[in-house]
PDB file of C-alpha atoms and ligand atoms in Angstrom:
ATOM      1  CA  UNK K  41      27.774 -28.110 -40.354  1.00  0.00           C
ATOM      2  CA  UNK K  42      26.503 -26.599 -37.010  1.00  0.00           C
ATOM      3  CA  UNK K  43      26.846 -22.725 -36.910  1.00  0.00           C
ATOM      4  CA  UNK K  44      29.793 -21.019 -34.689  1.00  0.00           C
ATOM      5  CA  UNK K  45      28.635 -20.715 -30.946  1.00  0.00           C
ATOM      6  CA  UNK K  46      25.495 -23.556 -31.771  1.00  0.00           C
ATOM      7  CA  UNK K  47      24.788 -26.671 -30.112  1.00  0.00           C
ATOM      8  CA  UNK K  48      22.555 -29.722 -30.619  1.00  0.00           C
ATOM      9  CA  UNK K  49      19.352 -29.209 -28.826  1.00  0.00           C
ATOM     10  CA  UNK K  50      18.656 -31.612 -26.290  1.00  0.00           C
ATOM     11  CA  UNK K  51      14.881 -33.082 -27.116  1.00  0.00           C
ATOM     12  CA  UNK K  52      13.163 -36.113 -26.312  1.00  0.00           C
ATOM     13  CA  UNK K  53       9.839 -37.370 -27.761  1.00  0.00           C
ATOM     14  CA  UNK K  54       6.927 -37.704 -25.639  1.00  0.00           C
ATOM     15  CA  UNK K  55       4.476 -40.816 -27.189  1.00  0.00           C
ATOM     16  CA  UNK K  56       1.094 -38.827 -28.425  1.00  0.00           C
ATOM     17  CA  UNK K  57      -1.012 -40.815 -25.381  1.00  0.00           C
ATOM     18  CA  UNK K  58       1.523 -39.680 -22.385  1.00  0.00           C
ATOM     19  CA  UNK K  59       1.611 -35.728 -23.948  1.00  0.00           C
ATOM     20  CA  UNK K  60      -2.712 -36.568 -23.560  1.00  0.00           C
ATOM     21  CA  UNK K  61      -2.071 -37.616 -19.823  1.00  0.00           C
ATOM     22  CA  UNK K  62       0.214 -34.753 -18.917  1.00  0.00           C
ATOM     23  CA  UNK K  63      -1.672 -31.849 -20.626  1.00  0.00           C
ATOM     24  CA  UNK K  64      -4.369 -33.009 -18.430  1.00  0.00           C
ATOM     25  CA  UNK K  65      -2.319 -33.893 -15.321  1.00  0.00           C
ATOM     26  CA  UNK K  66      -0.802 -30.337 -15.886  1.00  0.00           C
ATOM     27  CA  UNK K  67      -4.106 -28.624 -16.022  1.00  0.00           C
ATOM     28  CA  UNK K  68      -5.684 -30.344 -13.123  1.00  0.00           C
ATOM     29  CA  UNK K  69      -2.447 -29.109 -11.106  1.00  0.00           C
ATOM     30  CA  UNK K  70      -2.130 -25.990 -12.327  1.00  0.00           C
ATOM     31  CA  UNK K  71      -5.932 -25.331 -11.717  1.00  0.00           C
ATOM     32  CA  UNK K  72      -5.625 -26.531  -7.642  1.00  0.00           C
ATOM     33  CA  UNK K  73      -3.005 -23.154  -7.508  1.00  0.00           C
ATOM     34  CA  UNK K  74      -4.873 -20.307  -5.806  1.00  0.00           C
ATOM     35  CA  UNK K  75      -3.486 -17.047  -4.280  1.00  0.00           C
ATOM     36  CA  UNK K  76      -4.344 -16.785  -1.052  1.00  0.00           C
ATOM     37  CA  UNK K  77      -3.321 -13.660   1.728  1.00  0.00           C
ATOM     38  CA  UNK K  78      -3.230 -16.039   5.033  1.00  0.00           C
ATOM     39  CA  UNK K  79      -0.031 -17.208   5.461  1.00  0.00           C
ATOM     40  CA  UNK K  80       1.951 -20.040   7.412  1.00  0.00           C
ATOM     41  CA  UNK K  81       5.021 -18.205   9.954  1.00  0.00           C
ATOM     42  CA  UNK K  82       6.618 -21.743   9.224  1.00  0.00           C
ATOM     43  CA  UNK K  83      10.278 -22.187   7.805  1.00  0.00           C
ATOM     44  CA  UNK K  84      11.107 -22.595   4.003  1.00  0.00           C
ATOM     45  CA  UNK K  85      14.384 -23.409   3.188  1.00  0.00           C
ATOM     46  CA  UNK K  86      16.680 -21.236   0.802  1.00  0.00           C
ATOM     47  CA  UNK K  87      17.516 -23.951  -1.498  1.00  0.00           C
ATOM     48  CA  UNK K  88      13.905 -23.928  -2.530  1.00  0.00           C
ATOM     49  CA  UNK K  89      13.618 -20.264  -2.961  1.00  0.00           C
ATOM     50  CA  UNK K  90      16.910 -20.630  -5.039  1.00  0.00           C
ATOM     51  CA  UNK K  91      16.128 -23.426  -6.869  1.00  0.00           C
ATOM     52  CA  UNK K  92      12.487 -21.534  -8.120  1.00  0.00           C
ATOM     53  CA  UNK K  93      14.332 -18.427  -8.550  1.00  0.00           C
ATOM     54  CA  UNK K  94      16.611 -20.428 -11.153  1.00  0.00           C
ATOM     55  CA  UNK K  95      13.463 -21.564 -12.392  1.00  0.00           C
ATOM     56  CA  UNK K  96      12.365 -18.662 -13.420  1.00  0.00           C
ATOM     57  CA  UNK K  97      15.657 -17.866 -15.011  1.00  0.00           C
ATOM     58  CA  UNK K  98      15.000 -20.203 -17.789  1.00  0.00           C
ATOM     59  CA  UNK K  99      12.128 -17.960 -19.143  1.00  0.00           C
ATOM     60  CA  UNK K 100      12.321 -16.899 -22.716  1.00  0.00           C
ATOM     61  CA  UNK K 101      13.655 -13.152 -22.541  1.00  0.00           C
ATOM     62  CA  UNK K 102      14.500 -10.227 -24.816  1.00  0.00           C
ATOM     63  CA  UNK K 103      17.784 -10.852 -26.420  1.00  0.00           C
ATOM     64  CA  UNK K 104      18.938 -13.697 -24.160  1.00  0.00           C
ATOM     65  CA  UNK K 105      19.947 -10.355 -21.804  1.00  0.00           C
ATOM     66  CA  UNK K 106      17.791 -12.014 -18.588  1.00  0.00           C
ATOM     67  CA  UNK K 107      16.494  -8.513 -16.964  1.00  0.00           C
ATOM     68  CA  UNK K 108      15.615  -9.268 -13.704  1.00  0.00           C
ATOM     69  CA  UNK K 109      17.649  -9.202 -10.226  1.00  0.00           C
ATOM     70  CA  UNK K 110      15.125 -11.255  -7.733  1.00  0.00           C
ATOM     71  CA  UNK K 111      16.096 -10.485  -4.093  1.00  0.00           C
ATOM     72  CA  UNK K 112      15.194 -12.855  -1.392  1.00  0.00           C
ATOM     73  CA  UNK K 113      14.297 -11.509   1.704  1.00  0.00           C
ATOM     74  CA  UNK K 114      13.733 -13.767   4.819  1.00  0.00           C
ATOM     75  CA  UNK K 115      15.484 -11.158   7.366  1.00  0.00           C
ATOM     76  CA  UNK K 116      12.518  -9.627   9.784  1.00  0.00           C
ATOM     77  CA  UNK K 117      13.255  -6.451  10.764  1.00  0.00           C
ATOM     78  CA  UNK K 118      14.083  -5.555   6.947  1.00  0.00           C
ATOM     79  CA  UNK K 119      10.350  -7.143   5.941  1.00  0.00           C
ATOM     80  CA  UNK K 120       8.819  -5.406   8.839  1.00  0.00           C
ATOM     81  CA  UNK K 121      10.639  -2.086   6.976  1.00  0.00           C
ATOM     82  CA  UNK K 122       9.217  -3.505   3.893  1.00  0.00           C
ATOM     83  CA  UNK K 123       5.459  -4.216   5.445  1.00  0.00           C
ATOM     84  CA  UNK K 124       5.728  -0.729   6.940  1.00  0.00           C
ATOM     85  CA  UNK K 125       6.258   1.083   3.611  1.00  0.00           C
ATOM     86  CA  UNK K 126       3.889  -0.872   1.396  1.00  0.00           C
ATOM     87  CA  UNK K 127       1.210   0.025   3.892  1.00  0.00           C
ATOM     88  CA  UNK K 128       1.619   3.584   3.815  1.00  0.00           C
ATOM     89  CA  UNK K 129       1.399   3.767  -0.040  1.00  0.00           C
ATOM     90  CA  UNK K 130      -1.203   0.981  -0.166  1.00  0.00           C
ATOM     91  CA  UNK K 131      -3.136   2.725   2.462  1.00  0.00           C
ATOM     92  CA  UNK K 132      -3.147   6.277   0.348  1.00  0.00           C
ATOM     93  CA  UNK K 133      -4.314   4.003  -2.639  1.00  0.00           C
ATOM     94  CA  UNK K 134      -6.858   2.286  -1.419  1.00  0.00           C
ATOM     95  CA  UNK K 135      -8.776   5.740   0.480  1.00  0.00           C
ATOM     96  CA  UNK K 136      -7.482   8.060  -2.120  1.00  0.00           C
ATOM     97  CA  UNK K 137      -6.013   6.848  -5.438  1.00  0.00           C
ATOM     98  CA  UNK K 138      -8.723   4.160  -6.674  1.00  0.00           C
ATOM     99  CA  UNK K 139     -11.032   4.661  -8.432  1.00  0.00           C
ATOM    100  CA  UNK K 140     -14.843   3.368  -7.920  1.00  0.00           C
ATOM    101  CA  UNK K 141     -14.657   1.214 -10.844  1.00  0.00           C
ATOM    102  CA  UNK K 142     -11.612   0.166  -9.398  1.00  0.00           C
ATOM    103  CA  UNK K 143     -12.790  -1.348  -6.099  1.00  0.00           C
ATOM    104  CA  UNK K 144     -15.831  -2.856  -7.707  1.00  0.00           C
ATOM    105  CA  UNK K 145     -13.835  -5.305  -8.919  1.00  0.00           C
ATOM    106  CA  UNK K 146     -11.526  -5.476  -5.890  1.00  0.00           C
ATOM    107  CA  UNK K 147     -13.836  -5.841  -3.516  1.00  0.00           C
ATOM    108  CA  UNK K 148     -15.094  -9.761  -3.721  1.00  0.00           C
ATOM    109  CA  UNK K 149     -11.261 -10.272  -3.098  1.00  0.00           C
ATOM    110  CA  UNK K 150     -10.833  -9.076   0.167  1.00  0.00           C
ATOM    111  CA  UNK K 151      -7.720  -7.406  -0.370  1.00  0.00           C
ATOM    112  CA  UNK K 152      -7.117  -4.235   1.453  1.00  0.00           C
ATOM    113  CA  UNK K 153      -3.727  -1.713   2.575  1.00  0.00           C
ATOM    114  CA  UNK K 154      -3.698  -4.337   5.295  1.00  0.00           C
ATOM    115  CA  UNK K 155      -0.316  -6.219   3.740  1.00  0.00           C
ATOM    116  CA  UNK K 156       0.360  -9.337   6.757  1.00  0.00           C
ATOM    117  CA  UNK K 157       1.337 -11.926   4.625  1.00  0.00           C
ATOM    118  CA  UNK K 158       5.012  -9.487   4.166  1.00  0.00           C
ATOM    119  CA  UNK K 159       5.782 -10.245   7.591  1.00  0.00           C
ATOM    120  CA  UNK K 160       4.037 -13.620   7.875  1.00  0.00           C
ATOM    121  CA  UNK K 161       5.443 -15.489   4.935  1.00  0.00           C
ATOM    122  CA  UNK K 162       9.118 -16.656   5.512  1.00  0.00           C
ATOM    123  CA  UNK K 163      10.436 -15.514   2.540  1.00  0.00           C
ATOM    124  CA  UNK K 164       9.397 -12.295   0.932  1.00  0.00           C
ATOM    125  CA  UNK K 165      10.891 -12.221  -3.243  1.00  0.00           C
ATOM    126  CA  UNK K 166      11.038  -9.236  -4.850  1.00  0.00           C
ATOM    127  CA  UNK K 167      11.192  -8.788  -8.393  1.00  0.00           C
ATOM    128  CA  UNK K 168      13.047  -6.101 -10.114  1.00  0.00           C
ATOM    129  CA  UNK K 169      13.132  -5.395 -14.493  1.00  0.00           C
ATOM    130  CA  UNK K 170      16.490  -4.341 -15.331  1.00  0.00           C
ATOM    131  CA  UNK K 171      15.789  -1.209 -17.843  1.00  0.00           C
ATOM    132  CA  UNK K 172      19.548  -1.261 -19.414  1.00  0.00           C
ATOM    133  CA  UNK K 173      22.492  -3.551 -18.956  1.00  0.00           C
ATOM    134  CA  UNK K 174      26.177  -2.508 -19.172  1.00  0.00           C
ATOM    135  CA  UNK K 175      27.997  -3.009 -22.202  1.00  0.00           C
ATOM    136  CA  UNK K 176      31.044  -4.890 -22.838  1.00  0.00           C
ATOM    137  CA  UNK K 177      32.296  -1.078 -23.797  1.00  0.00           C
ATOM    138  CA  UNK K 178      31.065   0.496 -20.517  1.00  0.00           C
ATOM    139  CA  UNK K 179      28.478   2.562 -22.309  1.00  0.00           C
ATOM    140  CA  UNK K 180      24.984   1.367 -20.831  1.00  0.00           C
ATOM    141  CA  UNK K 181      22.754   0.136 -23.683  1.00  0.00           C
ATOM    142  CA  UNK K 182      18.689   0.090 -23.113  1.00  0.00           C
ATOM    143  CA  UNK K 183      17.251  -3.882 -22.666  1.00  0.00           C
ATOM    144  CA  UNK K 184      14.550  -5.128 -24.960  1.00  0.00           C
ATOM    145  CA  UNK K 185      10.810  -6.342 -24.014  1.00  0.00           C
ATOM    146  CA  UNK K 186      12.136  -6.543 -20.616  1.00  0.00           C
ATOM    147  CA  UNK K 187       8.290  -6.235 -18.995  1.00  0.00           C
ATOM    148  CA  UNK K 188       7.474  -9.456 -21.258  1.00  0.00           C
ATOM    149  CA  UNK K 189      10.415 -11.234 -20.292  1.00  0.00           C
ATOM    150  CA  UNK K 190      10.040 -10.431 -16.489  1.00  0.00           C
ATOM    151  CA  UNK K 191       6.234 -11.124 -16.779  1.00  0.00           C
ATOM    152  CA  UNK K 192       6.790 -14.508 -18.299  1.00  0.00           C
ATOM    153  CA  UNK K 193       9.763 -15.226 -15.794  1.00  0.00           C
ATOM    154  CA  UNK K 194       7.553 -14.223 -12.922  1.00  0.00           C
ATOM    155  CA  UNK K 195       4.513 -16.642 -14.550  1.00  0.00           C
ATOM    156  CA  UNK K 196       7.558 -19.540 -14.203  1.00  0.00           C
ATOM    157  CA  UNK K 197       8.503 -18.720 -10.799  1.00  0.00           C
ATOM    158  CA  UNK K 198       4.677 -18.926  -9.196  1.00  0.00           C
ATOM    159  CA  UNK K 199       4.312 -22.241 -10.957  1.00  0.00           C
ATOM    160  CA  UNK K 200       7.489 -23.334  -9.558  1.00  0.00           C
ATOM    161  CA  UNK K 201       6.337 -22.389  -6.132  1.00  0.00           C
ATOM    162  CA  UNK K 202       2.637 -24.566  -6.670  1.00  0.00           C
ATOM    163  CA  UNK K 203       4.545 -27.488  -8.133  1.00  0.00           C
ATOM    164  CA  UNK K 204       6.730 -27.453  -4.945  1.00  0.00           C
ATOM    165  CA  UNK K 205       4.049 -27.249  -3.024  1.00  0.00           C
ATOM    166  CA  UNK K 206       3.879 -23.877  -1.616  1.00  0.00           C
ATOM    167  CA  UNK K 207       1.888 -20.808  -1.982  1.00  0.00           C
ATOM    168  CA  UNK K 208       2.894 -17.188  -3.099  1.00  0.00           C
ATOM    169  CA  UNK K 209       0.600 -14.044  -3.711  1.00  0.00           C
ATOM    170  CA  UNK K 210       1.745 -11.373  -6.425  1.00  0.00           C
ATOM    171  CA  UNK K 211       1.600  -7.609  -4.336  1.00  0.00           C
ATOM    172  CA  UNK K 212       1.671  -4.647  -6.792  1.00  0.00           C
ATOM    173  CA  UNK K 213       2.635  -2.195  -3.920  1.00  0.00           C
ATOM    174  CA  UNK K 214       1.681   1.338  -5.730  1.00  0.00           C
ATOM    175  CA  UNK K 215       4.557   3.290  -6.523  1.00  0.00           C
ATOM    176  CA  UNK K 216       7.116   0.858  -5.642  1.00  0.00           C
ATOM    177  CA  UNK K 217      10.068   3.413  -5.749  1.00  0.00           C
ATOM    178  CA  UNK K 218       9.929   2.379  -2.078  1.00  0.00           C
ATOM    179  CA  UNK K 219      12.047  -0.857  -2.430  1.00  0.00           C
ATOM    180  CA  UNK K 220      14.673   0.584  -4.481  1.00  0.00           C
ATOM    181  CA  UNK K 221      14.839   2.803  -1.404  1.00  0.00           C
ATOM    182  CA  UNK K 222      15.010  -0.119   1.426  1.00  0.00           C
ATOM    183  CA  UNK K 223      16.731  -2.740  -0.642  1.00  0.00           C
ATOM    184  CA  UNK K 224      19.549  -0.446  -2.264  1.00  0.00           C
ATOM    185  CA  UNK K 225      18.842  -0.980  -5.833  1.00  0.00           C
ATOM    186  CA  UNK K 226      20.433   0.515  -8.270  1.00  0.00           C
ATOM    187  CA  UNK K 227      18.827   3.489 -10.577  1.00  0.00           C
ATOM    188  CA  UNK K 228      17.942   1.012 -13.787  1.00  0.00           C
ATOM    189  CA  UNK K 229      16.767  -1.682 -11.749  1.00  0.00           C
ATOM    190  CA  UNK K 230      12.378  -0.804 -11.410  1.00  0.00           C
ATOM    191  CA  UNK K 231      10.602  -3.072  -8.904  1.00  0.00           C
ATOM    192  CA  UNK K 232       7.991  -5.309 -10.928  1.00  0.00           C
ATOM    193  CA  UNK K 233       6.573  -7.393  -8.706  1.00  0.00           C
ATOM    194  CA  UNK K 234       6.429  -8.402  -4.809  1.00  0.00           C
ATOM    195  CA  UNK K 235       5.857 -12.276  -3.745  1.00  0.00           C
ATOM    196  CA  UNK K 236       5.509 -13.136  -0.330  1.00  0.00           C
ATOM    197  CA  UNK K 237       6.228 -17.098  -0.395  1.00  0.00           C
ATOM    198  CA  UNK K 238       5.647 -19.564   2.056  1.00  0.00           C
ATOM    199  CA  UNK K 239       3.577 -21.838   3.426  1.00  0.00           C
ATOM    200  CA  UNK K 240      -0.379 -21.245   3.473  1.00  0.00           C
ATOM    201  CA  UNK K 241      -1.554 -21.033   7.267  1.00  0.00           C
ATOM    202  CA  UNK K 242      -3.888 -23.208   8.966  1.00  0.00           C
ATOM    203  CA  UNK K 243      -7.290 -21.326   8.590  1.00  0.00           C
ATOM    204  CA  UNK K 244      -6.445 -19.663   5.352  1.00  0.00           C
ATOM    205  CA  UNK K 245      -9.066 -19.061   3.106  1.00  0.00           C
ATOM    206  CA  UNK K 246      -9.512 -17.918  -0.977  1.00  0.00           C
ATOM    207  CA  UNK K 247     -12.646 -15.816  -2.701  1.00  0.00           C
ATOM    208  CA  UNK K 248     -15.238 -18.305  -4.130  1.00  0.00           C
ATOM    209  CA  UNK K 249     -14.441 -17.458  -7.291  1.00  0.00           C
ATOM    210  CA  UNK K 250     -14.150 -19.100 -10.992  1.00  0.00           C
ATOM    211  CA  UNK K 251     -11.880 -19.244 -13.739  1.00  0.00           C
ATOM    212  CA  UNK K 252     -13.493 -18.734 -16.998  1.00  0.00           C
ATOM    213  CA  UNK K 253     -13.990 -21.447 -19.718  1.00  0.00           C
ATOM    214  CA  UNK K 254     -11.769 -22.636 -22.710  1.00  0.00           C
ATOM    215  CA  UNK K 255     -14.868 -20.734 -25.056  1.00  0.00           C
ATOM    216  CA  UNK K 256     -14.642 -17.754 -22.739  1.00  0.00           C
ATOM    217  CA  UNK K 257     -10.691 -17.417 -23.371  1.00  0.00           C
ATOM    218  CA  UNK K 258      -9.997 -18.657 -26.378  1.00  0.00           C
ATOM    219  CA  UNK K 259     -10.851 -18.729 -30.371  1.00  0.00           C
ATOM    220  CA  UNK K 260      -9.436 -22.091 -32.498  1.00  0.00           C
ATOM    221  CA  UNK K 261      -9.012 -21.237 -36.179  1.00  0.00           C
ATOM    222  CA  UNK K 262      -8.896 -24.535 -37.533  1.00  0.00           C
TER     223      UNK K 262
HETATM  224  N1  IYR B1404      -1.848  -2.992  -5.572  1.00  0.00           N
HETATM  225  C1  IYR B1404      -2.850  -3.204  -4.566  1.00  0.00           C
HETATM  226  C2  IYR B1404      -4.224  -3.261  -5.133  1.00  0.00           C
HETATM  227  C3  IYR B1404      -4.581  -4.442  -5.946  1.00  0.00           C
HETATM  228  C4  IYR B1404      -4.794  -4.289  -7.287  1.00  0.00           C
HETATM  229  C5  IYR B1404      -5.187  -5.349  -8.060  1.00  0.00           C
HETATM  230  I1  IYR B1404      -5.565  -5.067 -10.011  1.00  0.00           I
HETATM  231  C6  IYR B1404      -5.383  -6.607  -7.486  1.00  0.00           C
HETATM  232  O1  IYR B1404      -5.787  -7.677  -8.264  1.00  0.00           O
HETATM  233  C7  IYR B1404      -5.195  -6.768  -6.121  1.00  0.00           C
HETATM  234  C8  IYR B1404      -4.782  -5.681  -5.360  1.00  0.00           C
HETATM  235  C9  IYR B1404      -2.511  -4.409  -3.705  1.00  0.00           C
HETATM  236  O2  IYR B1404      -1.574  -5.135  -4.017  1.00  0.00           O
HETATM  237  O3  IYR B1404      -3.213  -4.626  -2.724  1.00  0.00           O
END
């Protein structure tokens, strides 16, 4: 009776007590992740970047079209190229593009145009949103809600990174036509998202900050 091209979804029920243990095993874990700028020179392997890069390729996306490219960069001299570039643009932004109302609420996060963890962190993922895909006809066609989908896929791939027990920082170098530039992307392809990943170092430290609370962020209409 299935429908043409359908298969039988592969489920398995959780007892009510153990979904009770792991939505608060889940939280507690989720809530130890904390982006952090000091990182670790130390070695990852590129099965783990691949594996949380596949990760992140199960997210839910516009029309099953999966709009991203993620490159993987451990090669030095091209993050040193990349490190350079971001600090140029991030330096004009932070003296001349921000706003005061801006900084206010940048500045009990210590971040500055002062971009280390590039060249620091082993492996440097970049994230780009594919804006149309070729068609079957050779026409390009547009993609659909393909910010969503590579917001929600870039959500998966930091929580793959935590669960595997490393550390990654979203940079929103500003403009980013920059990496198209270094990295040889094609026109459609618009750079989302830059994640250093790696190890955290030694000394490295976070803001003393806190998350707000389940009133704060929610409202249950019961
Ligand atoms: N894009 C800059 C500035 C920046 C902006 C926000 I909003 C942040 O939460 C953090 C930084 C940068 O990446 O440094």
């Amino acid at each position: 009776m299935s429908q043409d091209g359908f298969i039988p979804l592969q489920w398995q029920e959780v007892p009510a007590s153990e979904m009770e243990r792991r939505c608060f095993e889940i939280y507690l874990e989720s809530s130890k992740r904390r982006t952090t700028r000091h990182f670790s020179t130390r070695e990852v392997s590129r099965n783990i970047i691949e594996k949380a890069i596949l990760t992140a390729g199960t997210a839910p996306n516009g029309a099953h079209l999966q709009p991203w490219t993620w490159l993987a960069v451990s090669n030095q001299e091209l993050k040193q190229k990349i490190r350079d570039a971001a600090e140029i643009e991030e330096t004009k932004t932070y003296q001349d593009r921000m706003p005061e109302s801006w900084q206010e609420v940048l500045a009990p996060l210590g971040t500055d145009a002062v971009k280390a963890h590039i060249t620091d962190a082993p492996w440097v993922v970049i994230l780009f949103r594919q804006t149309k895909r070729l068609r079957s006809n050779g026409q390009w066609g547009p993609t659909y809600y393909s910010t969503e989908s590579c917001g929600i896929a870039a959500g998966m791939f930091i929580s793959a990174i935590h669960r595997i027990g490393l550390t990654t920082l979203t940079h929103t170098p500003s403009p980013m036509g920059f990496l198209s530039e270094i990295l040889e992307r094609p026109e459609h392809e618009v750079a989302m998202l830059l994640m250093p990943v790696g190890y955290p170092a030694d000394n490295a430290e976070v803001p003393d900050i806190h998350r707000k609370s389940i009133e704060e962020i929610s409202v249950f209409i019961e």
